[in-house]
Amino acid sequence: VYWLIFPKFFSGPTVDMDPRLKILLEYVVEYRVVDSVPRFLVLLGTLLLVLPWTVYRLREKLSSDERWVWIFLALLLIIYTSMTAVWVRWSLYVGILFPIFLADLMVHLDGKITHRFSGLKQTAVIVPVMALVAVGPSSLGVLGIYLDKKPEDAKEAKSKECSIQKLLPVLNGKEFADRSRVVVAPINFGGEILYRTRHSVVGIVQHRTVDGIFDGLEILRGAEDKTLLPKVHRRKLDMILICPGSGGDSYIVDKQDEDILYKRLVRGALPNWIREISLSKVTDNDFRLFEVVKDN
């Protein structure tokens, strides 16, 4: 019935997405697959305890009215663990689901241990057993990720958190009060520029601006003026805003070519059609703002 009403539902949330945008999803953590054993243990490692316990409970309750509860829970377990394996963002639902199984398992173990041991011996057994059930697999995963860390991972973890609000006094100030400017910036900044200033942006993720997103990407990742300038003129571009070192810019700077516009702007090797606007009056600023020189 659900399929008849919503025929595309089971094709996933990206079924109508422009195929070009799927390239950008590779840079969003929550849209990635579980691609390593340590990450599996962190996100889904509890399944190693939950799965056999669920099978045991299904067999035990098969002849009672409680079987429907366990059948329903087992179906949820299959669905959400499968979805999490291919898209990390579903791990939120697994995180809600796993404690139901773990609580039942822990109550069962508590009863067994209490029946068999007493006093300090009971405490000595029950504490490590409960700790193992609660955080055992995920702790191994965290340890694995820590041991497997690469220098580039550490560098990414230290990436800047750039707040566009620091620039609002400049973007809304007298210097740019005469008219609205067209700005190209990494897509993470586009929304706030559009909604908090009078200026427009080439592309943002909050609207269906796929062509704009990729025009902005091609401008920032372009290496030759002869291919950049036609896009700059077509988009009537006025300004370029970047925040070097921002983690949200990885989809741009991952390109190995050192001559792309973004990297040239960072190191100050500006083409003759761009000049930098001083932001010295903005305290604690990580942004760099550039103006497109007209008549080029």
mmCIF file with all atom_site columns, N, CA and C in Angstrom, residues 10 25 38 53 58 79 110 126 135 146 153 160 165 167 186 189 192 202 205 223 232 253 275 289:
data_model
loop_
_atom_site.group_PDB
_atom_site.id
_atom_site.type_symbol
_atom_site.label_atom_id
_atom_site.label_alt_id
_atom_site.label_comp_id
_atom_site.label_asym_id
_atom_site.label_entity_id
_atom_site.label_seq_id
_atom_site.pdbx_PDB_ins_code
_atom_site.Cartn_x
_atom_site.Cartn_y
_atom_site.Cartn_z
_atom_site.occupancy
_atom_site.B_iso_or_equiv
_atom_site.pdbx_formal_charge
_atom_site.auth_seq_id
_atom_site.auth_comp_id
_atom_site.auth_asym_id
_atom_site.auth_atom_id
_atom_site.pdbx_PDB_model_num
ATOM 1  N N  . PHE A 1 10  ? 10.970 3.583   -1.571  1.00 0.00 ? 10  PHE A N  1
ATOM 2  C CA . PHE A 1 10  ? 11.971 2.554   -1.311  1.00 0.00 ? 10  PHE A CA 1
ATOM 3  C C  . PHE A 1 10  ? 13.228 2.716   -2.175  1.00 0.00 ? 10  PHE A C  1
ATOM 4  N N  . LEU A 1 25  ? 28.359 14.523  -1.595  1.00 0.00 ? 25  LEU A N  1
ATOM 5  C CA . LEU A 1 25  ? 27.987 13.714  -0.435  1.00 0.00 ? 25  LEU A CA 1
ATOM 6  C C  . LEU A 1 25  ? 29.173 12.941  0.122   1.00 0.00 ? 25  LEU A C  1
ATOM 7  N N  . PRO A 1 38  ? 37.056 -0.573  12.809  1.00 0.00 ? 38  PRO A N  1
ATOM 8  C CA . PRO A 1 38  ? 36.862 0.270   13.996  1.00 0.00 ? 38  PRO A CA 1
ATOM 9  C C  . PRO A 1 38  ? 35.563 1.070   13.955  1.00 0.00 ? 38  PRO A C  1
ATOM 10 N N  . TRP A 1 53  ? 21.407 -12.470 20.990  1.00 0.00 ? 53  TRP A N  1
ATOM 11 C CA . TRP A 1 53  ? 20.393 -12.354 22.037  1.00 0.00 ? 53  TRP A CA 1
ATOM 12 C C  . TRP A 1 53  ? 18.989 -12.286 21.434  1.00 0.00 ? 53  TRP A C  1
ATOM 13 N N  . LEU A 1 58  ? 13.747 -14.755 20.339  1.00 0.00 ? 58  LEU A N  1
ATOM 14 C CA . LEU A 1 58  ? 12.729 -15.162 19.368  1.00 0.00 ? 58  LEU A CA 1
ATOM 15 C C  . LEU A 1 58  ? 12.366 -16.630 19.543  1.00 0.00 ? 58  LEU A C  1
ATOM 16 N N  . ILE A 1 79  ? 16.423 -3.752  9.515   1.00 0.00 ? 79  ILE A N  1
ATOM 17 C CA . ILE A 1 79  ? 16.264 -2.585  8.643   1.00 0.00 ? 79  ILE A CA 1
ATOM 18 C C  . ILE A 1 79  ? 17.289 -1.499  8.970   1.00 0.00 ? 79  ILE A C  1
ATOM 19 N N  . ASP A 1 110 ? 21.787 -9.883  35.034  1.00 0.00 ? 110 ASP A N  1
ATOM 20 C CA . ASP A 1 110 ? 21.748 -9.486  36.442  1.00 0.00 ? 110 ASP A CA 1
ATOM 21 C C  . ASP A 1 110 ? 21.058 -10.552 37.293  1.00 0.00 ? 110 ASP A C  1
ATOM 22 N N  . ILE A 1 126 ? 29.450 -8.667  38.522  1.00 0.00 ? 126 ILE A N  1
ATOM 23 C CA . ILE A 1 126 ? 28.397 -7.942  37.810  1.00 0.00 ? 126 ILE A CA 1
ATOM 24 C C  . ILE A 1 126 ? 28.896 -6.642  37.174  1.00 0.00 ? 126 ILE A C  1
ATOM 25 N N  . VAL A 1 135 ? 29.429 -1.086  26.861  1.00 0.00 ? 135 VAL A N  1
ATOM 26 C CA . VAL A 1 135 ? 30.365 -0.322  26.020  1.00 0.00 ? 135 VAL A CA 1
ATOM 27 C C  . VAL A 1 135 ? 31.506 -1.151  25.449  1.00 0.00 ? 135 VAL A C  1
ATOM 28 N N  . TYR A 1 146 ? 41.655 5.339   17.251  1.00 0.00 ? 146 TYR A N  1
ATOM 29 C CA . TYR A 1 146 ? 42.780 6.091   17.826  1.00 0.00 ? 146 TYR A CA 1
ATOM 30 C C  . TYR A 1 146 ? 44.119 5.544   17.335  1.00 0.00 ? 146 TYR A C  1
ATOM 31 N N  . ASP A 1 153 ? 44.433 12.854  9.189   1.00 0.00 ? 153 ASP A N  1
ATOM 32 C CA . ASP A 1 153 ? 43.209 12.818  9.984   1.00 0.00 ? 153 ASP A CA 1
ATOM 33 C C  . ASP A 1 153 ? 43.288 13.823  11.127  1.00 0.00 ? 153 ASP A C  1
ATOM 34 N N  . LYS A 1 160 ? 39.466 24.668  11.053  1.00 0.00 ? 160 LYS A N  1
ATOM 35 C CA . LYS A 1 160 ? 38.828 25.830  11.666  1.00 0.00 ? 160 LYS A CA 1
ATOM 36 C C  . LYS A 1 160 ? 37.308 25.744  11.602  1.00 0.00 ? 160 LYS A C  1
ATOM 37 N N  . GLN A 1 165 ? 29.193 35.161  11.047  1.00 0.00 ? 165 GLN A N  1
ATOM 38 C CA . GLN A 1 165 ? 28.655 36.284  11.818  1.00 0.00 ? 165 GLN A CA 1
ATOM 39 C C  . GLN A 1 165 ? 29.728 37.322  12.150  1.00 0.00 ? 165 GLN A C  1
ATOM 40 N N  . LEU A 1 167 ? 31.790 38.446  10.143  1.00 0.00 ? 167 LEU A N  1
ATOM 41 C CA . LEU A 1 167 ? 31.947 39.323  8.977   1.00 0.00 ? 167 LEU A CA 1
ATOM 42 C C  . LEU A 1 167 ? 30.733 40.202  8.717   1.00 0.00 ? 167 LEU A C  1
ATOM 43 N N  . PRO A 1 186 ? 32.403 28.979  -0.462  1.00 0.00 ? 186 PRO A N  1
ATOM 44 C CA . PRO A 1 186 ? 32.084 27.578  -0.190  1.00 0.00 ? 186 PRO A CA 1
ATOM 45 C C  . PRO A 1 186 ? 30.634 27.462  0.270   1.00 0.00 ? 186 PRO A C  1
ATOM 46 N N  . PHE A 1 189 ? 28.863 28.472  3.635   1.00 0.00 ? 189 PHE A N  1
ATOM 47 C CA . PHE A 1 189 ? 28.686 29.864  4.046   1.00 0.00 ? 189 PHE A CA 1
ATOM 48 C C  . PHE A 1 189 ? 27.560 30.559  3.284   1.00 0.00 ? 189 PHE A C  1
ATOM 49 N N  . GLU A 1 192 ? 24.031 31.730  5.147   1.00 0.00 ? 192 GLU A N  1
ATOM 50 C CA . GLU A 1 192 ? 24.077 32.883  6.054   1.00 0.00 ? 192 GLU A CA 1
ATOM 51 C C  . GLU A 1 192 ? 24.350 34.182  5.311   1.00 0.00 ? 192 GLU A C  1
ATOM 52 N N  . VAL A 1 202 ? 26.133 32.651  -5.401  1.00 0.00 ? 202 VAL A N  1
ATOM 53 C CA . VAL A 1 202 ? 26.029 31.863  -6.637  1.00 0.00 ? 202 VAL A CA 1
ATOM 54 C C  . VAL A 1 202 ? 25.284 30.558  -6.397  1.00 0.00 ? 202 VAL A C  1
ATOM 55 N N  . VAL A 1 205 ? 23.106 25.220  -0.535  1.00 0.00 ? 205 VAL A N  1
ATOM 56 C CA . VAL A 1 205 ? 22.490 23.889  -0.450  1.00 0.00 ? 205 VAL A CA 1
ATOM 57 C C  . VAL A 1 205 ? 21.044 23.961  0.020   1.00 0.00 ? 205 VAL A C  1
ATOM 58 N N  . ALA A 1 223 ? 41.700 26.557  -12.776 1.00 0.00 ? 223 ALA A N  1
ATOM 59 C CA . ALA A 1 223 ? 43.137 26.868  -12.783 1.00 0.00 ? 223 ALA A CA 1
ATOM 60 C C  . ALA A 1 223 ? 43.521 27.885  -13.850 1.00 0.00 ? 223 ALA A C  1
ATOM 61 N N  . VAL A 1 232 ? 32.761 33.828  -14.438 1.00 0.00 ? 232 VAL A N  1
ATOM 62 C CA . VAL A 1 232 ? 32.720 35.015  -13.579 1.00 0.00 ? 232 VAL A CA 1
ATOM 63 C C  . VAL A 1 232 ? 31.836 36.090  -14.200 1.00 0.00 ? 232 VAL A C  1
ATOM 64 N N  . VAL A 1 253 ? 39.510 21.895  -1.858  1.00 0.00 ? 253 VAL A N  1
ATOM 65 C CA . VAL A 1 253 ? 40.975 21.810  -1.788  1.00 0.00 ? 253 VAL A CA 1
ATOM 66 C C  . VAL A 1 253 ? 41.500 20.396  -1.969  1.00 0.00 ? 253 VAL A C  1
ATOM 67 N N  . ARG A 1 275 ? 41.370 41.620  -6.482  1.00 0.00 ? 275 ARG A N  1
ATOM 68 C CA . ARG A 1 275 ? 42.140 42.309  -5.445  1.00 0.00 ? 275 ARG A CA 1
ATOM 69 C C  . ARG A 1 275 ? 41.559 41.941  -4.082  1.00 0.00 ? 275 ARG A C  1
ATOM 70 N N  . LEU A 1 289 ? 38.502 38.076  2.051   1.00 0.00 ? 289 LEU A N  1
ATOM 71 C CA . LEU A 1 289 ? 37.503 38.576  1.111   1.00 0.00 ? 289 LEU A CA 1
ATOM 72 C C  . LEU A 1 289 ? 38.211 39.213  -0.082  1.00 0.00 ? 289 LEU A C  1
#
